[in-house]
Tab-separated table of N, CA and C in Angstrom:
chain	number	residue	atom	x	y	z
A	1	MET	N	-0.415	92.242	34.603
A	1	MET	CA	-0.534	92.889	35.886
A	1	MET	C	0.879	93.264	36.351
A	2	ASP	N	1.081	94.512	36.757
A	2	ASP	CA	2.419	94.898	37.174
A	2	ASP	C	2.737	94.360	38.573
A	3	LEU	N	4.003	94.369	38.919
A	3	LEU	CA	4.491	93.787	40.162
A	3	LEU	C	3.871	94.445	41.392
A	4	ARG	N	3.760	95.753	41.384
A	4	ARG	CA	3.187	96.475	42.539
A	4	ARG	C	1.738	96.062	42.776
A	5	ARG	N	0.972	95.935	41.702
A	5	ARG	CA	-0.436	95.524	41.826
A	5	ARG	C	-0.532	94.100	42.369
A	6	GLN	N	0.344	93.210	41.903
A	6	GLN	CA	0.359	91.838	42.410
A	6	GLN	C	0.679	91.805	43.898
A	7	GLU	N	1.627	92.615	44.332
A	7	GLU	CA	1.974	92.659	45.753
A	7	GLU	C	0.798	93.127	46.600
A	8	LYS	N	0.097	94.145	46.139
A	8	LYS	CA	-1.069	94.640	46.879
A	8	LYS	C	-2.160	93.575	46.958
A	9	GLN	N	-2.363	92.881	45.845
A	9	GLN	CA	-3.372	91.828	45.836
A	9	GLN	C	-2.998	90.723	46.815
A	10	GLN	N	-1.738	90.350	46.857
A	10	GLN	CA	-1.292	89.316	47.782
A	10	GLN	C	-1.437	89.768	49.228
A	11	GLU	N	-1.226	91.048	49.505
A	11	GLU	CA	-1.416	91.571	50.860
A	11	GLU	C	-2.869	91.431	51.302
A	12	ARG	N	-3.793	91.620	50.355
A	12	ARG	CA	-5.223	91.534	50.682
A	12	ARG	C	-5.691	90.102	50.891
A	13	GLN	N	-4.971	89.153	50.311
A	13	GLN	CA	-5.359	87.752	50.462
A	13	GLN	C	-5.081	87.292	51.875
A	14	ARG	N	-5.988	86.488	52.388
A	14	ARG	CA	-5.820	85.928	53.724
A	14	ARG	C	-5.468	84.464	53.601
A	15	GLU	N	-4.567	84.043	54.446
A	15	GLU	CA	-4.212	82.635	54.434
A	15	GLU	C	-5.277	81.872	55.204
A	16	CYS	N	-5.791	80.821	54.592
A	16	CYS	CA	-6.870	80.048	55.208
A	16	CYS	C	-6.374	78.973	56.150
A	17	GLY	N	-5.160	78.571	56.051
A	17	GLY	CA	-4.665	77.533	56.943
A	17	GLY	C	-3.295	77.079	56.501
A	18	THR	N	-2.616	76.438	57.417
A	18	THR	CA	-1.303	75.910	57.092
A	18	THR	C	-1.254	74.461	57.524
A	19	GLY	N	-0.452	73.699	56.855
A	19	GLY	CA	-0.285	72.298	57.227
A	19	GLY	C	-1.557	71.479	57.102
A	20	GLY	N	-2.474	71.889	56.208
A	20	GLY	CA	-3.697	71.122	55.994
A	20	GLY	C	-4.812	71.430	56.968
A	21	ALA	N	-4.563	72.274	57.981
A	21	ALA	CA	-5.610	72.618	58.951
A	21	ALA	C	-6.236	73.951	58.571
A	22	VAL	N	-7.521	73.941	58.310
A	22	VAL	CA	-8.249	75.151	57.966
A	22	VAL	C	-9.352	75.320	58.995
A	23	SER	N	-9.447	76.485	59.578
A	23	SER	CA	-10.499	76.712	60.569
A	23	SER	C	-11.849	76.815	59.883
A	24	GLY	N	-12.895	76.504	60.629
A	24	GLY	CA	-14.252	76.619	60.090
A	24	GLY	C	-14.577	78.032	59.670
A	25	SER	N	-14.117	79.019	60.441
A	25	SER	CA	-14.415	80.410	60.100
A	25	SER	C	-13.663	80.843	58.837
A	26	ALA	N	-12.422	80.387	58.663
A	26	ALA	CA	-11.682	80.722	57.450
A	26	ALA	C	-12.334	80.084	56.231
A	27	PHE	N	-12.765	78.841	56.384
A	27	PHE	CA	-13.438	78.156	55.284
A	27	PHE	C	-14.747	78.862	54.928
A	28	THR	N	-15.518	79.231	55.943
A	28	THR	CA	-16.784	79.936	55.711
A	28	THR	C	-16.541	81.256	54.993
A	29	GLU	N	-15.518	81.967	55.400
A	29	GLU	CA	-15.176	83.234	54.739
A	29	GLU	C	-14.807	82.997	53.277
A	30	ALA	N	-14.016	81.973	53.018
A	30	ALA	CA	-13.635	81.664	51.638
A	30	ALA	C	-14.864	81.306	50.802
A	31	MET	N	-15.744	80.493	51.329
A	31	MET	CA	-16.921	80.048	50.580
A	31	MET	C	-17.969	81.153	50.413
A	32	SER	N	-17.871	82.224	51.217
A	32	SER	CA	-18.803	83.339	51.027
A	32	SER	C	-18.545	84.029	49.693
A	33	ARG	N	-17.406	83.736	49.076
A	33	ARG	CA	-17.072	84.302	47.768
A	33	ARG	C	-17.637	83.480	46.620
A	34	LEU	N	-18.264	82.363	46.926
A	34	LEU	CA	-18.876	81.529	45.900
A	34	LEU	C	-20.294	82.030	45.629
A	35	VAL	N	-20.547	82.444	44.416
A	35	VAL	CA	-21.880	82.920	44.050
A	35	VAL	C	-22.800	81.714	43.914
A	36	SER	N	-23.969	81.782	44.537
A	36	SER	CA	-24.912	80.674	44.403
A	36	SER	C	-26.338	81.195	44.409
A	37	GLY	N	-27.195	80.380	43.866
A	37	GLY	CA	-28.612	80.638	44.014
A	37	GLY	C	-29.042	80.111	45.378
A	38	VAL	N	-30.250	80.410	45.751
A	38	VAL	CA	-30.768	79.889	47.016
A	38	VAL	C	-32.090	79.186	46.762
A	39	ALA	N	-32.377	78.233	47.633
A	39	ALA	CA	-33.599	77.452	47.493
A	39	ALA	C	-34.169	77.164	48.869
A	40	VAL	N	-35.468	77.001	48.908
A	40	VAL	CA	-36.135	76.499	50.109
A	40	VAL	C	-36.368	75.012	49.879
A	41	VAL	N	-35.976	74.211	50.855
A	41	VAL	CA	-36.255	72.783	50.829
A	41	VAL	C	-37.361	72.547	51.840
A	42	SER	N	-38.403	71.847	51.428
A	42	SER	CA	-39.554	71.626	52.311
A	42	SER	C	-39.893	70.149	52.399
A	43	ALA	N	-40.478	69.781	53.528
A	43	ALA	CA	-40.908	68.399	53.745
A	43	ALA	C	-42.040	68.394	54.761
A	44	ARG	N	-42.712	67.277	54.843
A	44	ARG	CA	-43.783	67.098	55.821
A	44	ARG	C	-43.195	66.485	57.087
A	45	ARG	N	-43.501	67.103	58.215
A	45	ARG	CA	-43.042	66.587	59.497
A	45	ARG	C	-43.883	65.391	59.910
A	46	GLY	N	-43.377	64.651	60.857
A	46	GLY	CA	-44.088	63.485	61.364
A	46	GLY	C	-45.450	63.821	61.937
A	47	ASP	N	-45.616	65.052	62.458
A	47	ASP	CA	-46.905	65.463	63.021
A	47	ASP	C	-47.846	66.029	61.960
A	48	GLY	N	-47.433	65.961	60.676
A	48	GLY	CA	-48.285	66.413	59.578
A	48	GLY	C	-48.119	67.865	59.215
A	49	ARG	N	-47.313	68.610	59.935
A	49	ARG	CA	-47.108	70.028	59.640
A	49	ARG	C	-45.945	70.200	58.662
A	50	PRO	N	-45.910	71.346	57.959
A	50	PRO	CA	-44.814	71.584	57.020
A	50	PRO	C	-43.532	72.003	57.734
A	51	SER	N	-42.418	71.694	57.104
A	51	SER	CA	-41.103	72.072	57.609
A	51	SER	C	-40.291	72.560	56.422
A	52	GLY	N	-39.410	73.525	56.651
A	52	GLY	CA	-38.591	74.008	55.555
A	52	GLY	C	-37.396	74.806	56.034
A	53	LEU	N	-36.399	74.911	55.152
A	53	LEU	CA	-35.211	75.701	55.452
A	53	LEU	C	-34.604	76.231	54.170
A	54	LEU	N	-33.801	77.288	54.307
A	54	LEU	CA	-33.114	77.881	53.175
A	54	LEU	C	-31.769	77.195	52.995
A	55	VAL	N	-31.414	76.878	51.749
A	55	VAL	CA	-30.109	76.285	51.454
A	55	VAL	C	-29.459	77.038	50.296
A	56	SER	N	-28.141	77.073	50.327
A	56	SER	CA	-27.394	77.590	49.180
A	56	SER	C	-26.606	76.461	48.524
A	57	SER	N	-26.615	75.295	49.150
A	57	SER	CA	-25.923	74.127	48.585
A	57	SER	C	-26.932	73.227	47.894
A	58	VAL	N	-27.274	73.586	46.671
A	58	VAL	CA	-28.190	72.808	45.847
A	58	VAL	C	-27.699	72.902	44.405
A	59	CYS	N	-27.764	71.795	43.700
A	59	CYS	CA	-27.342	71.826	42.297
A	59	CYS	C	-28.001	70.678	41.538
A	60	SER	N	-28.001	70.818	40.217
A	60	SER	CA	-28.459	69.698	39.406
A	60	SER	C	-27.420	68.601	39.552
A	61	TYR	N	-27.858	67.357	39.477
A	61	TYR	CA	-26.943	66.245	39.707
A	61	TYR	C	-26.895	65.300	38.509
A	62	SER	N	-28.064	64.949	37.981
A	62	SER	CA	-28.105	63.982	36.894
A	62	SER	C	-29.320	64.257	36.022
A	63	ALA	N	-29.180	64.010	34.725
A	63	ALA	CA	-30.317	64.128	33.818
A	63	ALA	C	-31.016	62.782	33.634
A	64	ALA	N	-30.329	61.684	33.937
A	64	ALA	CA	-30.911	60.356	33.776
A	64	ALA	C	-30.549	59.482	34.984
A	65	PRO	N	-31.382	59.369	35.986
A	65	PRO	CA	-32.680	60.030	36.112
A	65	PRO	C	-32.511	61.475	36.570
A	66	PRO	N	-33.494	62.330	36.254
A	66	PRO	CA	-33.415	63.721	36.696
A	66	PRO	C	-33.258	63.775	38.217
A	67	SER	N	-32.177	64.413	38.675
A	67	SER	CA	-31.866	64.428	40.104
A	67	SER	C	-31.211	65.733	40.503
A	68	VAL	N	-31.416	66.099	41.759
A	68	VAL	CA	-30.739	67.244	42.359
A	68	VAL	C	-29.957	66.767	43.567
A	69	LEU	N	-28.970	67.537	43.931
A	69	LEU	CA	-28.179	67.265	45.114
A	69	LEU	C	-28.383	68.432	46.078
A	70	VAL	N	-28.694	68.124	47.332
A	70	VAL	CA	-28.938	69.146	48.341
A	70	VAL	C	-28.135	68.789	49.586
A	71	ALA	N	-27.468	69.783	50.170
A	71	ALA	CA	-26.750	69.570	51.428
A	71	ALA	C	-27.555	70.221	52.552
A	72	LEU	N	-27.845	69.436	53.586
A	72	LEU	CA	-28.671	69.898	54.711
A	72	LEU	C	-27.921	69.726	56.027
A	73	ALA	N	-28.026	70.703	56.898
A	73	ALA	CA	-27.426	70.583	58.226
A	73	ALA	C	-28.107	69.432	58.968
A	74	ARG	N	-27.313	68.574	59.585
A	74	ARG	CA	-27.858	67.418	60.320
A	74	ARG	C	-28.840	67.836	61.405
A	75	THR	N	-28.637	69.018	61.970
A	75	THR	CA	-29.450	69.465	63.098
A	75	THR	C	-30.807	70.024	62.695
A	76	SER	N	-31.061	70.204	61.410
A	76	SER	CA	-32.328	70.822	60.993
A	76	SER	C	-33.478	69.823	61.066
A	77	ARG	N	-34.647	70.337	61.421
A	77	ARG	CA	-35.854	69.499	61.473
A	77	ARG	C	-36.170	68.934	60.087
A	78	THR	N	-35.973	69.731	59.062
A	78	THR	CA	-36.275	69.293	57.703
A	78	THR	C	-35.370	68.140	57.287
A	79	CYS	N	-34.106	68.203	57.637
A	79	CYS	CA	-33.184	67.109	57.323
A	79	CYS	C	-33.658	65.826	57.988
A	80	ARG	N	-34.070	65.906	59.234
A	80	ARG	CA	-34.538	64.704	59.940
A	80	ARG	C	-35.735	64.091	59.231
A	81	GLU	N	-36.634	64.904	58.708
A	81	GLU	CA	-37.830	64.386	58.028
A	81	GLU	C	-37.453	63.716	56.702
A	82	ILE	N	-36.534	64.328	55.965
A	82	ILE	CA	-36.160	63.794	54.655
A	82	ILE	C	-35.369	62.499	54.781
A	83	THR	N	-34.577	62.380	55.820
A	83	THR	CA	-33.713	61.206	55.966
A	83	THR	C	-34.278	60.179	56.936
A	84	ALA	N	-35.507	60.373	57.415
A	84	ALA	CA	-36.089	59.488	58.434
A	84	ALA	C	-36.407	58.089	57.913
A	85	GLY	N	-36.771	57.984	56.659
A	85	GLY	CA	-37.147	56.673	56.160
A	85	GLY	C	-37.029	56.592	54.659
A	86	PRO	N	-37.228	55.403	54.128
A	86	PRO	CA	-37.129	55.239	52.672
A	86	PRO	C	-38.277	55.955	51.958
A	87	ASP	N	-37.979	56.408	50.769
A	87	ASP	CA	-38.986	57.053	49.919
A	87	ASP	C	-39.616	58.294	50.534
A	88	ALA	N	-38.840	59.069	51.289
A	88	ALA	CA	-39.328	60.352	51.778
A	88	ALA	C	-39.381	61.319	50.597
A	89	TYR	N	-40.370	62.177	50.577
A	89	TYR	CA	-40.522	63.168	49.522
A	89	TYR	C	-40.247	64.547	50.077
A	90	PHE	N	-39.680	65.413	49.222
A	90	PHE	CA	-39.416	66.788	49.633
A	90	PHE	C	-39.495	67.695	48.416
A	91	GLY	N	-39.586	68.988	48.663
A	91	GLY	CA	-39.647	69.968	47.591
A	91	GLY	C	-38.417	70.844	47.575
A	92	VAL	N	-37.984	71.225	46.382
A	92	VAL	CA	-36.905	72.183	46.200
A	92	VAL	C	-37.500	73.362	45.441
A	93	HIS	N	-37.434	74.538	46.049
A	93	HIS	CA	-38.017	75.756	45.485
A	93	HIS	C	-36.900	76.746	45.204
A	94	LEU	N	-36.564	76.970	43.928
A	94	LEU	CA	-35.567	77.975	43.579
A	94	LEU	C	-36.240	79.342	43.637
A	95	LEU	N	-35.594	80.285	44.304
A	95	LEU	CA	-36.215	81.580	44.566
A	95	LEU	C	-35.833	82.630	43.542
A	96	ALA	N	-36.733	83.586	43.362
A	96	ALA	CA	-36.516	84.720	42.465
A	96	ALA	C	-35.959	85.899	43.261
A	97	ARG	N	-35.420	86.861	42.540
A	97	ARG	CA	-34.860	88.054	43.182
A	97	ARG	C	-35.875	88.729	44.097
A	98	SER	N	-37.138	88.654	43.765
A	98	SER	CA	-38.191	89.286	44.581
A	98	SER	C	-38.489	88.513	45.870
A	99	HIS	N	-37.843	87.388	46.097
A	99	HIS	CA	-38.127	86.550	47.259
A	99	HIS	C	-37.129	86.695	48.407
A	100	ALA	N	-36.442	87.833	48.510
A	100	ALA	CA	-35.448	88.005	49.590
A	100	ALA	C	-36.100	87.875	50.963
A	101	ALA	N	-37.288	88.435	51.150
A	101	ALA	CA	-37.964	88.326	52.457
A	101	ALA	C	-38.331	86.873	52.748
A	102	LEU	N	-38.794	86.153	51.748
A	102	LEU	CA	-39.115	84.733	51.907
A	102	LEU	C	-37.856	83.939	52.288
A	103	ALA	N	-36.741	84.272	51.650
A	103	ALA	CA	-35.476	83.607	51.969
A	103	ALA	C	-35.105	83.840	53.430
A	104	ARG	N	-35.253	85.068	53.903
A	104	ARG	CA	-34.918	85.368	55.300
A	104	ARG	C	-35.830	84.608	56.262
A	105	THR	N	-37.093	84.446	55.898
A	105	THR	CA	-38.012	83.674	56.739
A	105	THR	C	-37.515	82.247	56.895
A	106	PHE	N	-37.138	81.619	55.796
A	106	PHE	CA	-36.713	80.219	55.851
A	106	PHE	C	-35.271	80.052	56.331
A	107	ALA	N	-34.510	81.139	56.380
A	107	ALA	CA	-33.165	81.091	56.961
A	107	ALA	C	-33.238	81.172	58.488
A	108	GLY	N	-34.354	81.650	59.002
A	108	GLY	CA	-34.516	81.818	60.442
A	108	GLY	C	-34.816	80.518	61.166
A	109	SER	N	-35.054	80.636	62.452
A	109	SER	CA	-35.270	79.446	63.280
A	109	SER	C	-36.692	79.329	63.819
A	110	SER	N	-37.624	80.068	63.247
A	110	SER	CA	-39.017	79.992	63.691
A	110	SER	C	-39.543	78.568	63.561
A	111	ARG	N	-40.375	78.172	64.491
A	111	ARG	CA	-40.953	76.827	64.432
A	111	ARG	C	-42.049	76.735	63.371
A	112	ASP	N	-42.674	77.854	62.997
A	112	ASP	CA	-43.721	77.827	61.976
A	112	ASP	C	-43.392	78.823	60.871
A	113	LYS	N	-42.456	78.471	60.024
A	113	LYS	CA	-42.023	79.345	58.941
A	113	LYS	C	-43.101	79.524	57.877
A	114	PHE	N	-44.090	78.649	57.861
A	114	PHE	CA	-45.139	78.694	56.843
A	114	PHE	C	-46.325	79.563	57.259
A	115	ALA	N	-46.296	80.125	58.465
A	115	ALA	CA	-47.447	80.856	59.009
A	115	ALA	C	-47.923	81.989	58.106
A	116	ASP	N	-47.016	82.792	57.587
A	116	ASP	CA	-47.400	83.952	56.782
A	116	ASP	C	-46.960	83.818	55.324
A	117	VAL	N	-46.894	82.579	54.850
A	117	VAL	CA	-46.405	82.286	53.506
A	117	VAL	C	-47.509	81.594	52.709
A	118	LEU	N	-47.640	81.959	51.432
A	118	LEU	CA	-48.607	81.269	50.575
A	118	LEU	C	-48.035	79.917	50.157
A	119	TRP	N	-48.767	78.842	50.461
A	119	TRP	CA	-48.302	77.497	50.134
A	119	TRP	C	-49.502	76.559	50.116
A	120	ASP	N	-49.281	75.356	49.605
A	120	ASP	CA	-50.302	74.317	49.570
A	120	ASP	C	-49.576	72.975	49.566
A	121	TRP	N	-50.334	71.908	49.713
A	121	TRP	CA	-49.751	70.567	49.681
A	121	TRP	C	-49.697	70.048	48.255
A	122	ASP	N	-48.584	69.465	47.879
A	122	ASP	CA	-48.435	68.708	46.642
A	122	ASP	C	-48.249	67.260	47.096
A	123	GLY	N	-49.352	66.569	47.308
A	123	GLY	CA	-49.292	65.249	47.937
A	123	GLY	C	-48.856	65.435	49.380
A	124	THR	N	-47.683	64.923	49.722
A	124	THR	CA	-47.170	65.079	51.084
A	124	THR	C	-46.093	66.158	51.187
A	125	VAL	N	-45.910	66.934	50.122
A	125	VAL	CA	-44.846	67.942	50.097
A	125	VAL	C	-45.442	69.349	50.193
A	126	PRO	N	-44.959	70.159	51.138
A	126	PRO	CA	-45.385	71.564	51.166
A	126	PRO	C	-44.788	72.291	49.962
A	127	ARG	N	-45.663	72.941	49.185
A	127	ARG	CA	-45.229	73.623	47.964
A	127	ARG	C	-45.488	75.121	48.095
A	128	LEU	N	-44.429	75.910	47.962
A	128	LEU	CA	-44.542	77.362	48.041
A	128	LEU	C	-45.150	77.908	46.759
A	129	ALA	N	-46.007	78.903	46.889
A	129	ALA	CA	-46.640	79.534	45.729
A	129	ALA	C	-45.719	80.598	45.140
A	130	GLY	N	-45.755	80.754	43.826
A	130	GLY	CA	-45.096	81.863	43.163
A	130	GLY	C	-43.600	81.765	42.973
A	131	VAL	N	-43.011	80.597	43.176
A	131	VAL	CA	-41.562	80.466	42.945
A	131	VAL	C	-41.330	80.102	41.481
A	132	PRO	N	-40.212	80.545	40.899
A	132	PRO	CA	-39.995	80.264	39.478
A	132	PRO	C	-39.705	78.802	39.165
A	133	VAL	N	-39.101	78.076	40.105
A	133	VAL	CA	-38.817	76.656	39.874
A	133	VAL	C	-39.193	75.870	41.119
A	134	TYR	N	-39.978	74.826	40.908
A	134	TYR	CA	-40.351	73.913	41.985
A	134	TYR	C	-40.082	72.495	41.487
A	135	ALA	N	-39.394	71.714	42.300
A	135	ALA	CA	-39.150	70.313	41.971
A	135	ALA	C	-39.607	69.452	43.141
A	136	LYS	N	-40.477	68.505	42.857
A	136	LYS	CA	-40.875	67.520	43.862
A	136	LYS	C	-39.910	66.350	43.718
A	137	CYS	N	-39.326	65.960	44.838
A	137	CYS	CA	-38.260	64.955	44.800
A	137	CYS	C	-38.536	63.802	45.755
A	138	ARG	N	-38.041	62.631	45.372
A	138	ARG	CA	-38.019	61.473	46.261
A	138	ARG	C	-36.581	61.299	46.704
A	139	ALA	N	-36.377	61.192	48.018
A	139	ALA	CA	-35.017	61.039	48.537
A	139	ALA	C	-34.429	59.733	48.035
A	140	GLY	N	-33.318	59.817	47.361
A	140	GLY	CA	-32.591	58.637	46.885
A	140	GLY	C	-31.437	58.380	47.834
A	141	ALA	N	-30.245	58.637	47.373
A	141	ALA	CA	-29.052	58.426	48.204
A	141	ALA	C	-28.966	59.482	49.304
A	142	VAL	N	-28.553	59.039	50.482
A	142	VAL	CA	-28.317	59.923	51.621
A	142	VAL	C	-26.888	59.660	52.085
A	143	LEU	N	-26.056	60.691	52.020
A	143	LEU	CA	-24.639	60.546	52.315
A	143	LEU	C	-24.236	61.469	53.460
A	144	PRO	N	-24.111	60.961	54.675
A	144	PRO	CA	-23.680	61.805	55.791
A	144	PRO	C	-22.206	62.178	55.644
A	145	HIS	N	-21.884	63.431	55.931
A	145	HIS	CA	-20.489	63.867	55.936
A	145	HIS	C	-20.375	65.105	56.819
A	146	GLY	N	-19.527	65.037	57.820
A	146	GLY	CA	-19.331	66.179	58.710
A	146	GLY	C	-20.625	66.565	59.396
A	147	ASP	N	-20.896	67.854	59.451
A	147	ASP	CA	-22.105	68.326	60.125
A	147	ASP	C	-23.300	68.430	59.178
A	148	HIS	N	-23.162	67.915	57.962
A	148	HIS	CA	-24.236	67.957	56.968
A	148	HIS	C	-24.543	66.565	56.425
A	149	VAL	N	-25.651	66.492	55.727
A	149	VAL	CA	-26.045	65.287	55.012
A	149	VAL	C	-26.300	65.704	53.570
A	150	ILE	N	-25.745	64.958	52.646
A	150	ILE	CA	-26.000	65.200	51.229
A	150	ILE	C	-27.135	64.274	50.811
A	151	VAL	N	-28.158	64.851	50.229
A	151	VAL	CA	-29.311	64.069	49.775
A	151	VAL	C	-29.414	64.215	48.263
A	152	VAL	N	-29.484	63.085	47.588
A	152	VAL	CA	-29.754	63.097	46.150
A	152	VAL	C	-31.252	62.876	46.006
A	153	GLY	N	-31.922	63.867	45.443
A	153	GLY	CA	-33.364	63.787	45.247
A	153	GLY	C	-33.695	63.487	43.811
A	154	GLU	N	-34.418	62.399	43.582
A	154	GLU	CA	-34.866	62.080	42.226
A	154	GLU	C	-36.123	62.898	41.944
A	155	VAL	N	-36.064	63.718	40.910
A	155	VAL	CA	-37.150	64.643	40.593
A	155	VAL	C	-38.301	63.863	39.954
A	156	VAL	N	-39.462	63.923	40.601
A	156	VAL	CA	-40.644	63.213	40.102
A	156	VAL	C	-41.662	64.169	39.488
A	157	GLY	N	-41.419	65.473	39.609
A	157	GLY	CA	-42.279	66.478	39.013
A	157	GLY	C	-41.648	67.841	39.178
A	158	CYS	N	-41.891	68.734	38.202
A	158	CYS	CA	-41.360	70.091	38.374
A	158	CYS	C	-42.136	71.081	37.522
A	159	THR	N	-42.051	72.336	37.933
A	159	THR	CA	-42.624	73.440	37.171
A	159	THR	C	-41.551	74.510	37.031
A	160	VAL	N	-41.604	75.235	35.910
A	160	VAL	CA	-40.613	76.271	35.626
A	160	VAL	C	-41.322	77.500	35.084
A	161	ALA	N	-40.953	78.671	35.599
A	161	ALA	CA	-41.440	79.952	35.092
A	161	ALA	C	-40.247	80.892	34.979
A	162	GLU	N	-40.347	81.877	34.117
A	162	GLU	CA	-39.262	82.842	33.934
A	162	GLU	C	-39.243	83.839	35.085
A	163	ASP	N	-38.060	84.084	35.613
A	163	ASP	CA	-37.849	85.119	36.621
A	163	ASP	C	-36.361	85.221	36.878
A	164	ASP	N	-35.902	86.367	37.368
A	164	ASP	CA	-34.498	86.538	37.720
A	164	ASP	C	-34.223	85.834	39.040
A	165	PRO	N	-33.089	85.132	39.147
A	165	PRO	CA	-32.799	84.370	40.365
A	165	PRO	C	-32.379	85.255	41.534
A	166	LEU	N	-32.655	84.769	42.728
A	166	LEU	CA	-32.117	85.380	43.942
A	166	LEU	C	-30.691	84.854	44.084
A	167	VAL	N	-29.727	85.758	44.183
A	167	VAL	CA	-28.321	85.387	44.204
A	167	VAL	C	-27.724	85.691	45.578
A	168	TYR	N	-26.977	84.704	46.092
A	168	TYR	CA	-26.326	84.817	47.393
A	168	TYR	C	-24.819	84.929	47.187
A	169	PHE	N	-24.238	86.017	47.732
A	169	PHE	CA	-22.802	86.245	47.595
A	169	PHE	C	-22.343	87.107	48.754
A	170	ARG	N	-21.254	86.700	49.392
A	170	ARG	CA	-20.694	87.422	50.532
A	170	ARG	C	-21.745	87.671	51.612
A	171	ARG	N	-22.537	86.635	51.874
A	171	ARG	CA	-23.564	86.627	52.920
A	171	ARG	C	-24.680	87.651	52.689
A	172	ARG	N	-24.868	88.039	51.433
A	172	ARG	CA	-25.926	88.995	51.107
A	172	ARG	C	-26.829	88.398	50.033
A	173	LEU	N	-28.105	88.792	50.089
A	173	LEU	CA	-29.098	88.304	49.136
A	173	LEU	C	-29.518	89.371	48.125
A	174	ASP	N	-28.833	90.489	48.072
A	174	ASP	CA	-29.293	91.586	47.218
A	174	ASP	C	-28.457	91.789	45.960
A	175	TRP	N	-27.715	90.795	45.566
A	175	TRP	CA	-26.925	90.883	44.347
A	175	TRP	C	-27.822	90.615	43.140
A	176	SER	N	-27.449	91.146	42.003
A	176	SER	CA	-28.190	90.815	40.788
A	176	SER	C	-27.201	90.471	39.693
A	177	LEU	N	-27.651	89.664	38.783
A	177	LEU	CA	-26.834	89.278	37.644
A	177	LEU	C	-26.985	90.333	36.557
A	178	GLY	N	-25.923	90.588	35.846
A	178	GLY	CA	-25.988	91.528	34.733
A	178	GLY	C	-26.132	92.967	35.200
A	179	GLY	N	-26.769	93.789	34.339
A	179	GLY	CA	-26.891	95.228	34.578
A	179	GLY	C	-27.902	95.534	35.520
């Protein structure tokens, strides 16, 4: 890379913080550059109704035992249900590229996100229909940190189907992998 190109690139870079202090908005802007899949996390509320939210902080955690790691905002109703007691169960639904509208529904703040969505109960877990990956999980470790809670879910059942993933990048859901 020639010197002029490097200088231009450095001009475009934004400093996120100095002296160890990084603002929340600068951090959010930096993390918007991280490509991730998106998932709906669902659980049964105390009143018996389904609850769910969209997350981009989900990943495989362990193969023995099969586990996923999910980060949930402390303020979400779904987080409260999953962390309310021992052995809470929840679902992780990885979305396909065709599920952008479904993702927007679960990213919103509606009290009944399941109203116009195809779903059924898998025991005590609300299960969305037609998603390429569904994992039923039992809440294992719960680790509070900052404004979120990290939940390690031990996978007790899952289904997998082929489909292109819904990809989240720069606060948009319309990216695609490959050509």
